[in-house]
Amino acid sequence: ENDLLKLVNVNRYADVPPSMALVRSFGLQRGAIASSVGHDCHNILAVGVDDDSICRAVNAVIADRGGLIVVDGDQIETLPLPVAGLMATLPCPEVAARYTKLDALTKAMGSSLCAPFMTLSFMALLVIPSLKLSDLGLFDGDHFRFVEDPSAPFETSSMN
C-alpha cells in the first residue's frame, strides 16, 4: 500500500546472514523478484512484499546456480544463468523470450519501473549515490560510508 518493500542482499561466497533494508518505488503489490546479477558483487539480490516470496525467489536462484526469478503466489518463473550467475547457456531466442516474460510478470505484479531487473542489479552498486545495500549493510554512496542507523527507506526513482 505504501510501496515499502524488503530488499535483501544474500552473499553468494560466504555463509553469513543476509543484509536487509527497506526500499520504495519498485511498486510490487505481490510476490518477489530475485537476481544473481548485482553490480559489482553479484550476490543474490531480492525485493518483495513478504518473506516467504523473497525466500522462495532466493532459493530458486540458488537452485538454478544463478539467474533471474519471479515469484507470484505458486508461480515461479526463471531465467537460469548458470555460468557464474551471470550468463545463460540457453539459445538466445529462448533467453530473450524468458526475460520478456519475467519483465511482463513483474510489471503485472505492480512494478512501474521501466527495467525492474536492471534497477535491482544497481541496488548493490556502492559507488553510485545514494544509498545501496551491500552484503555488509546499507552504504551511503554520497558520503562513502556505511550507515549505522538505516531507519529510512531509499528511493529507486533515480533508476527509472
Coordinates of N, CA and C in Angstrom, one line a residue, residues 15-95:
D15 N 29.0 -18.1 4.0 CA 27.8 -18.4 4.7 C 27.6 -17.4 5.9
V16 N 27.0 -16.3 5.5 CA 26.8 -15.2 6.5 C 25.3 -14.8 6.4
P17 N 24.8 -14.1 7.4 CA 23.4 -13.7 7.4 C 23.2 -12.6 6.2
P18 N 22.0 -12.6 5.6 CA 21.8 -11.6 4.6 C 21.7 -10.2 5.2
S19 N 21.9 -9.2 4.3 CA 21.7 -7.8 4.7 C 20.3 -7.5 4.2
M20 N 19.6 -6.6 5.0 CA 18.3 -6.3 4.6 C 18.1 -4.8 4.8
A21 N 17.2 -4.2 3.9 CA 16.8 -2.8 4.0 C 15.4 -2.6 3.5
L22 N 14.9 -1.5 3.6 CA 13.6 -1.2 3.0 C 13.8 -0.3 1.8
V23 N 13.0 -0.5 0.8 CA 13.1 0.3 -0.4 C 11.7 0.7 -0.9
R24 N 11.7 1.8 -1.6 CA 10.4 2.3 -2.2 C 10.6 2.4 -3.7
S25 N 9.5 2.5 -4.4 CA 9.5 2.8 -5.8 C 9.6 1.5 -6.7
F26 N 9.7 0.3 -6.2 CA 9.6 -0.9 -7.0 C 8.2 -1.1 -7.4
G27 N 7.2 -0.8 -6.6 CA 5.8 -0.9 -6.9 C 5.2 -2.2 -6.8
L28 N 5.9 -3.2 -6.4 CA 5.3 -4.6 -6.4 C 4.1 -4.6 -5.4
Q29 N 3.0 -5.3 -5.8 CA 1.9 -5.4 -4.9 C 1.8 -6.9 -4.4
R30 N 2.6 -7.8 -5.0 CA 2.6 -9.1 -4.5 C 3.9 -9.8 -5.0
G31 N 4.3 -10.9 -4.3 CA 5.4 -11.7 -4.8 C 6.8 -11.0 -4.6
A32 N 7.7 -11.5 -5.3 CA 9.1 -11.1 -5.2 C 9.8 -11.3 -6.5
I33 N 10.9 -10.6 -6.7 CA 11.9 -10.9 -7.8 C 13.3 -11.0 -7.2
A34 N 14.1 -11.8 -7.8 CA 15.5 -12.0 -7.3 C 16.4 -12.2 -8.5
S35 N 17.7 -11.9 -8.3 CA 18.7 -12.0 -9.3 C 20.1 -12.2 -8.8
S36 N 20.9 -12.9 -9.5 CA 22.3 -13.1 -9.2 C 23.2 -12.0 -9.9
V37 N 22.5 -11.2 -10.7 CA 23.2 -10.1 -11.4 C 23.1 -8.9 -10.5
G38 N 24.2 -8.5 -9.8 CA 24.2 -7.4 -8.9 C 25.5 -6.7 -8.9
H39 N 25.6 -5.6 -9.6 CA 26.8 -4.8 -9.8 C 27.4 -4.4 -8.4
D40 N 28.5 -4.5 -8.1 CA 29.7 -5.2 -8.6 C 29.9 -6.5 -7.9
C41 N 29.0 -6.8 -7.0 CA 29.2 -8.0 -6.1 C 28.7 -9.3 -6.7
H42 N 27.6 -9.2 -7.4 CA 26.9 -10.4 -8.0 C 26.5 -11.4 -6.9
N43 N 26.1 -10.8 -5.8 CA 25.4 -11.6 -4.8 C 24.0 -11.8 -5.2
I44 N 23.2 -12.4 -4.4 CA 21.8 -12.6 -4.8 C 21.0 -11.4 -4.2
L45 N 20.4 -10.7 -5.0 CA 19.5 -9.5 -4.6 C 18.1 -9.9 -4.8
A46 N 17.3 -9.6 -3.8 CA 15.8 -9.8 -4.0 C 15.0 -8.7 -3.4
V47 N 13.9 -8.5 -3.9 CA 13.0 -7.5 -3.4 C 11.6 -8.1 -3.5
G48 N 10.8 -7.9 -2.4 CA 9.5 -8.5 -2.4 C 8.6 -8.0 -1.3
V49 N 7.3 -8.4 -1.3 CA 6.3 -7.9 -0.4 C 6.2 -8.8 0.8
D50 N 6.8 -10.0 0.8 CA 6.7 -10.8 2.0 C 7.9 -11.8 2.1
D51 N 8.2 -12.2 3.3 CA 9.4 -13.0 3.5 C 9.3 -14.4 2.7
D52 N 8.1 -15.0 2.7 CA 8.0 -16.3 2.0 C 8.3 -16.1 0.5
S53 N 7.8 -15.1 -0.1 CA 8.1 -14.9 -1.6 C 9.6 -14.6 -1.8
I54 N 10.1 -13.8 -0.9 CA 11.6 -13.5 -1.0 C 12.4 -14.7 -0.9
C55 N 12.1 -15.5 0.1 CA 12.9 -16.8 0.4 C 12.7 -17.7 -0.8
R56 N 11.6 -17.9 -1.3 CA 11.4 -18.8 -2.5 C 12.1 -18.3 -3.7
A57 N 12.2 -17.0 -3.9 CA 12.9 -16.4 -5.0 C 14.4 -16.6 -4.9
V58 N 14.9 -16.4 -3.7 CA 16.4 -16.6 -3.4 C 16.7 -18.0 -3.6
N59 N 15.9 -18.9 -3.0 CA 16.2 -20.4 -3.2 C 16.1 -20.8 -4.6
A60 N 15.3 -20.2 -5.4 CA 15.2 -20.6 -6.9 C 16.5 -20.1 -7.6
V61 N 17.0 -18.9 -7.2 CA 18.3 -18.5 -7.8 C 19.4 -19.5 -7.4
I62 N 19.4 -20.0 -6.2 CA 20.4 -20.9 -5.7 C 20.2 -22.3 -6.5
A63 N 19.0 -22.7 -6.6 CA 18.7 -24.0 -7.3 C 19.2 -23.9 -8.8
D64 N 19.1 -22.7 -9.4 CA 19.5 -22.6 -10.8 C 20.9 -22.2 -11.0
R65 N 21.7 -22.2 -9.8 CA 23.1 -21.8 -9.8 C 23.3 -20.4 -10.4
G66 N 22.3 -19.5 -10.2 CA 22.3 -18.1 -10.7 C 21.1 -17.9 -11.6
G67 N 20.6 -16.7 -11.7 CA 19.5 -16.4 -12.6 C 18.7 -15.2 -12.2
L68 N 17.6 -15.0 -13.0 CA 16.6 -14.1 -12.7 C 15.3 -14.8 -12.4
I69 N 14.6 -14.4 -11.3 CA 13.5 -15.2 -10.8 C 12.3 -14.2 -10.5
V70 N 11.1 -14.7 -10.8 CA 9.9 -14.0 -10.4 C 9.0 -15.0 -9.6
V71 N 8.6 -14.7 -8.5 CA 7.7 -15.5 -7.7 C 6.4 -14.7 -7.5
D72 N 5.3 -15.3 -8.0 CA 4.0 -14.7 -7.8 C 3.0 -15.8 -7.4
G73 N 2.8 -15.8 -6.1 CA 2.0 -16.9 -5.5 C 2.7 -18.2 -5.7
D74 N 1.9 -19.2 -6.3 CA 2.5 -20.5 -6.5 C 3.4 -20.5 -7.8
Q75 N 3.3 -19.5 -8.6 CA 4.1 -19.4 -9.8 C 5.5 -19.0 -9.6
I76 N 6.5 -19.7 -10.1 CA 7.9 -19.4 -10.1 C 8.3 -19.5 -11.6
E77 N 8.8 -18.3 -12.1 CA 9.4 -18.3 -13.4 C 10.8 -18.0 -13.3
T78 N 11.6 -18.6 -14.2 CA 13.1 -18.5 -14.1 C 13.8 -18.2 -15.4
L79 N 14.9 -17.5 -15.3 CA 15.8 -17.4 -16.4 C 17.2 -17.9 -15.8
P80 N 17.5 -19.2 -16.0 CA 18.8 -19.6 -15.4 C 20.0 -19.0 -16.0
L81 N 20.9 -18.6 -15.1 CA 22.2 -18.0 -15.5 C 23.3 -18.8 -14.8
P82 N 23.5 -20.1 -15.3 CA 24.4 -21.0 -14.5 C 25.9 -20.7 -14.7
V83 N 26.3 -19.9 -15.6 CA 27.7 -19.5 -15.8 C 28.0 -18.3 -14.9
A84 N 28.6 -18.6 -13.8 CA 29.0 -17.6 -12.8 C 27.8 -16.8 -12.3
G85 N 26.6 -17.2 -12.5 CA 25.4 -16.5 -12.1 C 25.1 -15.3 -13.0
L86 N 25.8 -15.2 -14.1 CA 25.7 -14.0 -15.0 C 25.4 -14.3 -16.4
M87 N 25.6 -15.6 -16.9 CA 25.4 -15.9 -18.3 C 24.5 -17.1 -18.4
A88 N 23.7 -17.1 -19.5 CA 22.8 -18.2 -19.8 C 23.5 -19.2 -20.7
T89 N 23.0 -20.4 -20.7 CA 23.5 -21.4 -21.7 C 22.4 -21.8 -22.7
L90 N 21.3 -21.2 -22.5 CA 20.1 -21.4 -23.4 C 20.4 -20.7 -24.7
P91 N 19.7 -21.1 -25.8 CA 19.8 -20.3 -27.1 C 19.2 -18.9 -26.9
C92 N 19.8 -18.0 -27.6 CA 19.5 -16.5 -27.5 C 18.0 -16.3 -27.6
P93 N 17.2 -16.8 -28.6 CA 15.8 -16.6 -28.6 C 15.1 -17.0 -27.4
E94 N 15.5 -18.1 -26.8 CA 14.8 -18.6 -25.5 C 15.2 -17.6 -24.4
V95 N 16.4 -17.2 -24.3 CA 16.8 -16.2 -23.2 C 15.9 -14.9 -23.4

